[in-house]
PDB file of C-alpha atoms (C1' of nucleotides) in Angstrom:
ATOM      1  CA  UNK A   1       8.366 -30.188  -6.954  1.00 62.00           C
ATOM      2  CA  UNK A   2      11.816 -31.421  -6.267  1.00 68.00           C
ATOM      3  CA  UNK A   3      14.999 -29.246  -5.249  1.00 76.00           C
ATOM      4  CA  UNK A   4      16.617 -29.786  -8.342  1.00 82.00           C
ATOM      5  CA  UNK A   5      13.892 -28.647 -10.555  1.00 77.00           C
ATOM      6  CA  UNK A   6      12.918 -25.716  -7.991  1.00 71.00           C
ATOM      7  CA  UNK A   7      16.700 -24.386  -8.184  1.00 72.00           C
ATOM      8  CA  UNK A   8      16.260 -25.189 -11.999  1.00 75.00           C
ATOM      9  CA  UNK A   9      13.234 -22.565 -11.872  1.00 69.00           C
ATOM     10  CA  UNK A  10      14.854 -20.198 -10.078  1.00 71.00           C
ATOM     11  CA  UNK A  11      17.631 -20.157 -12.663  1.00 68.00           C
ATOM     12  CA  UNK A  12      15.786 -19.751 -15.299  1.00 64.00           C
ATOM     13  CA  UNK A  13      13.943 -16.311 -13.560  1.00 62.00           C
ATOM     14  CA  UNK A  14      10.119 -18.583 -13.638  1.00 68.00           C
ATOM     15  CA  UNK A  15      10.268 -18.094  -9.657  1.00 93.00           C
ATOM     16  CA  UNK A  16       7.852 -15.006 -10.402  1.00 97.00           C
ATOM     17  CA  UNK A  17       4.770 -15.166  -8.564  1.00 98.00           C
ATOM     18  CA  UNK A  18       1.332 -15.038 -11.363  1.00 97.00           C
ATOM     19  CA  UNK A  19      -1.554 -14.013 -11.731  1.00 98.00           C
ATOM     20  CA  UNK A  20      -3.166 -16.621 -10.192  1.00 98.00           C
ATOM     21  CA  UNK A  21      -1.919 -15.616  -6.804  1.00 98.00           C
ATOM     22  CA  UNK A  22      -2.643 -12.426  -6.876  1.00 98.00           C
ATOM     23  CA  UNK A  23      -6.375 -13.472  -7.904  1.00 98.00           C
ATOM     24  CA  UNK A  24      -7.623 -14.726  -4.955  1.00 98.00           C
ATOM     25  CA  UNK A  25      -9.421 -13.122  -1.642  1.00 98.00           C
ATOM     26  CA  UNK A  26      -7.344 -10.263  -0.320  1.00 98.00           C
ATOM     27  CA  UNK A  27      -7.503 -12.355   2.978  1.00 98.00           C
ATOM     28  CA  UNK A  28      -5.373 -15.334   1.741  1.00 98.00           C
ATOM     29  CA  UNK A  29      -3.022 -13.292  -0.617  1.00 98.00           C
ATOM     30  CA  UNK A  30      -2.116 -10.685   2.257  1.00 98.00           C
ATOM     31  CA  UNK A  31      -0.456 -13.327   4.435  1.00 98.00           C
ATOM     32  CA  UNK A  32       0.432 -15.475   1.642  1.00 98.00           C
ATOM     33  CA  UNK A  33       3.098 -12.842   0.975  1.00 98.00           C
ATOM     34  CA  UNK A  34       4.846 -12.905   3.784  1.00 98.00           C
ATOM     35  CA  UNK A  35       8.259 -14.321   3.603  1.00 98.00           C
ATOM     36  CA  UNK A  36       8.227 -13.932  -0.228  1.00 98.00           C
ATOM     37  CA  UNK A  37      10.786 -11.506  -2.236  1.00 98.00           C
ATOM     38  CA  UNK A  38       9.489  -8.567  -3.489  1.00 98.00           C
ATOM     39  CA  UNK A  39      12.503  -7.972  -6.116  1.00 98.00           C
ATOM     40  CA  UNK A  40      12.635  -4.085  -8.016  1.00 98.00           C
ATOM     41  CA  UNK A  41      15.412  -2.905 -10.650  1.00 96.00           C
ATOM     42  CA  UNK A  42      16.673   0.377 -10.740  1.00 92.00           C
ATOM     43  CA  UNK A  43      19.424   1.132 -13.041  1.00 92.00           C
ATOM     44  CA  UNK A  44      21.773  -1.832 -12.958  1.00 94.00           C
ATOM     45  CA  UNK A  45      20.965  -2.700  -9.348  1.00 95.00           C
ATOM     46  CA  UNK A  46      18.105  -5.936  -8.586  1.00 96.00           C
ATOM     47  CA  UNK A  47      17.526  -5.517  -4.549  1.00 96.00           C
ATOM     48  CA  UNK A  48      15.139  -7.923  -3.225  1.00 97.00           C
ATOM     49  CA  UNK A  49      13.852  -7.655   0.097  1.00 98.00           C
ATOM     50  CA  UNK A  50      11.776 -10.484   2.424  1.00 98.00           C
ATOM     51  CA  UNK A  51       8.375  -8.828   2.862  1.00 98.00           C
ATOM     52  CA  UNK A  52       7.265  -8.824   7.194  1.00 98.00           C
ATOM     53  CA  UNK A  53       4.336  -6.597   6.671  1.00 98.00           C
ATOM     54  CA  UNK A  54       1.070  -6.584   4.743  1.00 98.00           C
ATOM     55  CA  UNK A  55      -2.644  -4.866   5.095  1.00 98.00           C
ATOM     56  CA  UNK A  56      -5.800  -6.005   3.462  1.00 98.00           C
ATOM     57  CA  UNK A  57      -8.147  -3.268   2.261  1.00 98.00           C
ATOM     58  CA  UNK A  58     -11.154  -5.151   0.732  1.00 98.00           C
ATOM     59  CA  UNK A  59     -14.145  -4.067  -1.146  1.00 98.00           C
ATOM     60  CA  UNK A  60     -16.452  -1.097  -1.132  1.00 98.00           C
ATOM     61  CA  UNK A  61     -18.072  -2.269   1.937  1.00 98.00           C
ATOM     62  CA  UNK A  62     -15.096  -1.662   3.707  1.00 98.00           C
ATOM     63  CA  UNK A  63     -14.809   1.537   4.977  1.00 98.00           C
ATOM     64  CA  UNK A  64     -10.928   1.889   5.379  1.00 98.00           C
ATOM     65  CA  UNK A  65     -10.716   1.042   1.536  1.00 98.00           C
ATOM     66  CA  UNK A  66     -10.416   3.277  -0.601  1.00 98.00           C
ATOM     67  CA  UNK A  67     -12.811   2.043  -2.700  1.00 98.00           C
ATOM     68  CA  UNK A  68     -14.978   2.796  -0.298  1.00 97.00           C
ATOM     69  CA  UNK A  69     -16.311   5.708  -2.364  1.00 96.00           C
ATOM     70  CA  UNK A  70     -16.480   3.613  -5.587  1.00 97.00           C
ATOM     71  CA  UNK A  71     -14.479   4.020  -8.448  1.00 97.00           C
ATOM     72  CA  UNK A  72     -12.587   7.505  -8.816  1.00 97.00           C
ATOM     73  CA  UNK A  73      -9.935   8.487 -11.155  1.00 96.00           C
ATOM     74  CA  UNK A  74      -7.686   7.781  -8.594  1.00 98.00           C
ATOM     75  CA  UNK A  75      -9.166   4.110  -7.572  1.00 98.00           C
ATOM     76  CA  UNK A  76      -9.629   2.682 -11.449  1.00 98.00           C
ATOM     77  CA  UNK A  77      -6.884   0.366 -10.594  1.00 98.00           C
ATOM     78  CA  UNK A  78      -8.398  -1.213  -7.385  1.00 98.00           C
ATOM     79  CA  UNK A  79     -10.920  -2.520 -10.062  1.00 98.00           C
ATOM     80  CA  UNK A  80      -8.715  -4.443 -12.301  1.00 97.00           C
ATOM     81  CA  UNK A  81      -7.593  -7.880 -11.778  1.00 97.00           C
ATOM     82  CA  UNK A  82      -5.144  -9.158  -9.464  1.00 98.00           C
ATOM     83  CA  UNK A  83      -1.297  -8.246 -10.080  1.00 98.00           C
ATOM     84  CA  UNK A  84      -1.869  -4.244 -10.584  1.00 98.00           C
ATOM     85  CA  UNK A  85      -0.101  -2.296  -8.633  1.00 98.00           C
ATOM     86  CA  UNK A  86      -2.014   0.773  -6.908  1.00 98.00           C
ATOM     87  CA  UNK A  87       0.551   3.182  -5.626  1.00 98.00           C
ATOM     88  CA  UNK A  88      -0.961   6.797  -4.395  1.00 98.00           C
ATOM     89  CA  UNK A  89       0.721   9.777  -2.237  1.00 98.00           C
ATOM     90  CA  UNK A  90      -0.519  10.851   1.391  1.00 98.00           C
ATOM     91  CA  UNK A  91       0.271  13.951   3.098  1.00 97.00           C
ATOM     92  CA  UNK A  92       1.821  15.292   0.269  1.00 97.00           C
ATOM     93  CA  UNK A  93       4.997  12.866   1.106  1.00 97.00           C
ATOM     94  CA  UNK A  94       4.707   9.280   1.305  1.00 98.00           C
ATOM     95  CA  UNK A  95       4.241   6.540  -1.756  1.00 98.00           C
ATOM     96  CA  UNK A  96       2.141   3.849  -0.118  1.00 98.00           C
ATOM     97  CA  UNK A  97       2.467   0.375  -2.162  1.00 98.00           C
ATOM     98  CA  UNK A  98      -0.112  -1.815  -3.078  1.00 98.00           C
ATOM     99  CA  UNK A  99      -0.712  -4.657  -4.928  1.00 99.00           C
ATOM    100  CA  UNK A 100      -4.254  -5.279  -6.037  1.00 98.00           C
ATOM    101  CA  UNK A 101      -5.905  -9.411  -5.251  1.00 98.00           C
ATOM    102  CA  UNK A 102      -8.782 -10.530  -6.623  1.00 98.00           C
ATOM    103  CA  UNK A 103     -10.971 -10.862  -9.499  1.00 98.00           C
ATOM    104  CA  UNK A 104     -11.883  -7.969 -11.883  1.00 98.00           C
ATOM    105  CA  UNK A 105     -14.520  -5.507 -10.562  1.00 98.00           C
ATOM    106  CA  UNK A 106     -13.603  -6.853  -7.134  1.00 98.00           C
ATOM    107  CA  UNK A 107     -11.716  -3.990  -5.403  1.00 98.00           C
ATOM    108  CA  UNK A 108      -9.436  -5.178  -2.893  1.00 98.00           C
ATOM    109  CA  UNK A 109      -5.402  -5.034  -2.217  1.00 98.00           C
ATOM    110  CA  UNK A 110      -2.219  -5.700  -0.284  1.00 98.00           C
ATOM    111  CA  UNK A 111      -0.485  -2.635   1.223  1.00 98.00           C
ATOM    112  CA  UNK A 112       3.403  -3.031   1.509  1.00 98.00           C
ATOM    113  CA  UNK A 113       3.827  -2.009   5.111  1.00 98.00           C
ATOM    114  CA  UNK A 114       7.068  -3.853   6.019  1.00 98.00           C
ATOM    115  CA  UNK A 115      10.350  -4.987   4.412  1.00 98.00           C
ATOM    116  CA  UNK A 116      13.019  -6.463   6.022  1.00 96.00           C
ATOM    117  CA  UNK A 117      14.923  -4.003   8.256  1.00 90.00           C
ATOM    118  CA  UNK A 118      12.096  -1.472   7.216  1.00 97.00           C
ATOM    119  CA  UNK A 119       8.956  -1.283   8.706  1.00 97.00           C
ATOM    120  CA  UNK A 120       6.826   2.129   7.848  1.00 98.00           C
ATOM    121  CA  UNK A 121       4.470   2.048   4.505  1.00 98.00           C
ATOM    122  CA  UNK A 122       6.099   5.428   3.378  1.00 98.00           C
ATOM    123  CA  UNK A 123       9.915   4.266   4.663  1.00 98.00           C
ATOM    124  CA  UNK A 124       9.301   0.515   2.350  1.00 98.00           C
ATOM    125  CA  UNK A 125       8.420   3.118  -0.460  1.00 98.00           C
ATOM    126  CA  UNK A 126      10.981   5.225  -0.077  1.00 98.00           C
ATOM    127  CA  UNK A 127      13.638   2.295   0.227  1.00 98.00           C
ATOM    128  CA  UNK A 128      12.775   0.732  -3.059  1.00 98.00           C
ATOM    129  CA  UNK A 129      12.006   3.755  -5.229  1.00 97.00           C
ATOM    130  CA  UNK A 130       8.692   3.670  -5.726  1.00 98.00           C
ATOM    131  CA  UNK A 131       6.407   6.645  -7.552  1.00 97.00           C
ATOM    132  CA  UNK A 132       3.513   7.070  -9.032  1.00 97.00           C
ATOM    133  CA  UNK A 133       5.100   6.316 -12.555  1.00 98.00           C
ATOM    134  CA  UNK A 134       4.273   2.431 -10.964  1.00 98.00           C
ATOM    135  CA  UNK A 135       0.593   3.297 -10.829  1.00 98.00           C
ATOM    136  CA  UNK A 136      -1.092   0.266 -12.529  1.00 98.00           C
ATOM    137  CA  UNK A 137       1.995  -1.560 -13.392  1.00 98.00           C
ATOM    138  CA  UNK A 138       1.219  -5.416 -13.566  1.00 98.00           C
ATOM    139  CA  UNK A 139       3.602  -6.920 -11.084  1.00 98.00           C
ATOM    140  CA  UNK A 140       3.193 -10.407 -12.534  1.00 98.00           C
ATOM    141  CA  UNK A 141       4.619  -9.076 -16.155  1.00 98.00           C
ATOM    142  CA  UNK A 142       6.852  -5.950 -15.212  1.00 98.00           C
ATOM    143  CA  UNK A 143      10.219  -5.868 -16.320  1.00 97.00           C
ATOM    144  CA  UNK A 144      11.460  -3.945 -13.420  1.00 98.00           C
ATOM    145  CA  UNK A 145       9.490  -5.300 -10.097  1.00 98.00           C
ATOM    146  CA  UNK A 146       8.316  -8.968  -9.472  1.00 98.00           C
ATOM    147  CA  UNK A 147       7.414 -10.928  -6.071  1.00 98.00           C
ATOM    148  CA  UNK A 148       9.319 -14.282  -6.039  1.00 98.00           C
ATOM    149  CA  UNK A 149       7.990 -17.046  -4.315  1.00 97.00           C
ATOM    150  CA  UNK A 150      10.071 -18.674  -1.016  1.00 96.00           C
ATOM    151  CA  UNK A 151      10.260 -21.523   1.452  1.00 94.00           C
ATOM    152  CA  UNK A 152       9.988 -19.150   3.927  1.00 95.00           C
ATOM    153  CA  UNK A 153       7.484 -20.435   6.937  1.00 95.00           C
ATOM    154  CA  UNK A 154       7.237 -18.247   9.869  1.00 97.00           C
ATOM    155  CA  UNK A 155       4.691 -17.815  12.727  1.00 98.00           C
ATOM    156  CA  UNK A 156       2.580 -15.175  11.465  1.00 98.00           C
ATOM    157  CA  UNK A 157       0.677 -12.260  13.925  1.00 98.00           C
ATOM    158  CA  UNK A 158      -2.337 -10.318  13.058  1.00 98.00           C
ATOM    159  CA  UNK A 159      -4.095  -6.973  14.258  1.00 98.00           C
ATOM    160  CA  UNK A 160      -5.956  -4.707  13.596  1.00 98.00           C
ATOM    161  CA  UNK A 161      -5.256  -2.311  10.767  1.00 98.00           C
ATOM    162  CA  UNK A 162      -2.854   1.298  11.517  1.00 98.00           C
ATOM    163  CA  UNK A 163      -4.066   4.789  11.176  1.00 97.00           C
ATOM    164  CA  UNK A 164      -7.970   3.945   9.731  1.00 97.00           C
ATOM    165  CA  UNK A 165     -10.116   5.361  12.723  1.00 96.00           C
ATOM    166  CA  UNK A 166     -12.007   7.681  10.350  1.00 96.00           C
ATOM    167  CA  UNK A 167     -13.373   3.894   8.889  1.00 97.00           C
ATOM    168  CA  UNK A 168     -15.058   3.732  12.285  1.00 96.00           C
ATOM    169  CA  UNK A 169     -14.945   0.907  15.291  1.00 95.00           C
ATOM    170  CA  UNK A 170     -16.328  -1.604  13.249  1.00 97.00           C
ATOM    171  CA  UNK A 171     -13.659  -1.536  10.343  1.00 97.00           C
ATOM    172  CA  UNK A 172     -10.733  -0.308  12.351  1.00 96.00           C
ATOM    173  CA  UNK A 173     -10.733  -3.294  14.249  1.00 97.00           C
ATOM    174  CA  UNK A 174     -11.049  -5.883  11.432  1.00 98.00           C
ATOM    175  CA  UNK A 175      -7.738  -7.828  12.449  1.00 98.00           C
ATOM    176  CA  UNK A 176      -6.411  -7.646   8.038  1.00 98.00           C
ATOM    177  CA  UNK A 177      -2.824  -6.651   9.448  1.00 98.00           C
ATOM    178  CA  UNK A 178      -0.970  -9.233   9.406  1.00 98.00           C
ATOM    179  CA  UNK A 179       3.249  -9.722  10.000  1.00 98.00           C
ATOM    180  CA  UNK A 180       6.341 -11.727  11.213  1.00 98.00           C
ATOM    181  CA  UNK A 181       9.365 -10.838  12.832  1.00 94.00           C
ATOM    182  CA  UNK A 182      12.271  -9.872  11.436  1.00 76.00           C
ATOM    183  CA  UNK A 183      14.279 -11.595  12.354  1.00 71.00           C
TER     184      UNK A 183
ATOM    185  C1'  DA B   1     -12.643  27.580  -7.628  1.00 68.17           C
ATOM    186  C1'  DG B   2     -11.967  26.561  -3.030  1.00 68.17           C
ATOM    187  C1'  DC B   3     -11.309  23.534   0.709  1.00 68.17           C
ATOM    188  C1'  DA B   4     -10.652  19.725   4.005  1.00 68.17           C
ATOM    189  C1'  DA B   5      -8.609  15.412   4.836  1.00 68.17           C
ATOM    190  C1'  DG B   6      -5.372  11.891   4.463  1.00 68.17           C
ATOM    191  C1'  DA B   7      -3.678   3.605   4.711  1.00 68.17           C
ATOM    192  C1'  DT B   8       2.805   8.834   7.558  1.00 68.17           C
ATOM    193  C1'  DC B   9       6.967  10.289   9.620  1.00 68.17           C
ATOM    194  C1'  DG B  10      10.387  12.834  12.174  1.00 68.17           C
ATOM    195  C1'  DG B  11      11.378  16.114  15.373  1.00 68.17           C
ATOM    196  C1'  DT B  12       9.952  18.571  20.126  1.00 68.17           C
TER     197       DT B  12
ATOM    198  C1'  DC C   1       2.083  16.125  20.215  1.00 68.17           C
ATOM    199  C1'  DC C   2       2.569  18.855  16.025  1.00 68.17           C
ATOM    200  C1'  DG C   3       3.867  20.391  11.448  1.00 68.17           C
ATOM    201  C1'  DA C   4       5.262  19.233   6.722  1.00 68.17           C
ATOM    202  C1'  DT C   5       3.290  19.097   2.079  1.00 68.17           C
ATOM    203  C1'  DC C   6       0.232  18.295  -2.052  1.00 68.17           C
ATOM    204  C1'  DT C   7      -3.150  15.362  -4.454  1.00 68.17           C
ATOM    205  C1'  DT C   8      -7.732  14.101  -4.563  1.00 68.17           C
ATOM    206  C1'  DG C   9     -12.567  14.367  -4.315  1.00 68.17           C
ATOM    207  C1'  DC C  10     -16.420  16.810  -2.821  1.00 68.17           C
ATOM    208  C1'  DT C  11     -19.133  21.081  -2.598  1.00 68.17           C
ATOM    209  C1'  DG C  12     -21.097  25.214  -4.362  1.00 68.17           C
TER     210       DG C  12
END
DNA sequence: AGCAAGATCGGT
DNA sequence: CCGATCTTGCTG
């Protein structure tokens, strides 16, 4: 697509990622989305921040997933198709942010663990507002929080996923954290 | 009904 | 390293 016609897109607001990028393997979406906008309203104010940090959790085979344990009231939403968001609270505190990939009855999704200028899952949460009243939002239709797509090409790392040892050695070491810097 | 654990963070 | 803080899911 030319320039012209991307700048035209932009314009007119179509620069929302869909569902069809959300739908594929947790594996390519995760660092697909880095360097993309994830863009949130609250009140008058649009914010948009360059995402630098992303997990994979994906499928009930793996044990750092929460899906791990199959579906739950709290997990429905890993189950859906890609786009939903899956937002739950740890130690009584922290909003983590996720965005479910894949195809229905496929559990799998993106944790949000860095922003730029914020790295911390509960800190990116925290900066952008997030509750549970986002809990199974679709993030390719929501009025109020979008990702928008970006030229944005830099090198990207990988390890191994944070705080997941009870998943065991063989999970914890799965390399599905993946980043760039900030730059 | 009770309990243990948690995809974290900030302060010692 | 430790405590905060509360929802969830499992057990009995």
């Amino acid at each position: 697509m030319g320039n012209l016609i991307k700048e035209l897109h932009k314009m007119a607001g179509s620069n929302r990622l869909s569902q069809s990028f959300f739908c594929r393997d947790v594996l390519t979406v995760a660092p697909d989305l880095l360097g993309k906008y994830i863009v949130i309203k609250n009140g008058n104010a649009i914010n948009r921040f360059m995402i630098t940090e992303v997990e994979a959790y994906r499928g009930e085979e793996d044990l750092a997933c929460h899906a791990s344990r199959g579906r739950t009231e709290r997990t429905r939403v890993l189950y859906s198709q890609g786009g939903a968001i899956y937002v739950y609270l740890i130690y009584g505190m922290y909003w983590m942010f996720n965005i479910v990939t894949g195809e229905q009855d496929n559990p799998q999704a993106v944790l949000l663990r860095g922003i730029e200028s914020v790295s911390g899952p509960g800190r990116v949460s925290k900066k952008l507002n997030i509750n549970k009243s986002y809990y199974g939002e679709d993030i390719t239709q929501s009025a109020r929080i979008w990702i928008e797509d970006s030229d944005v090409r830099r090198k990207i790392f990988t390890g191994p996923r944070i705080g997941i040892d009870y998943a065991g050695p063989y999970w914890s070491k799965m390399p599905w954290r993946y980043w760039i810097e900030n730059e």
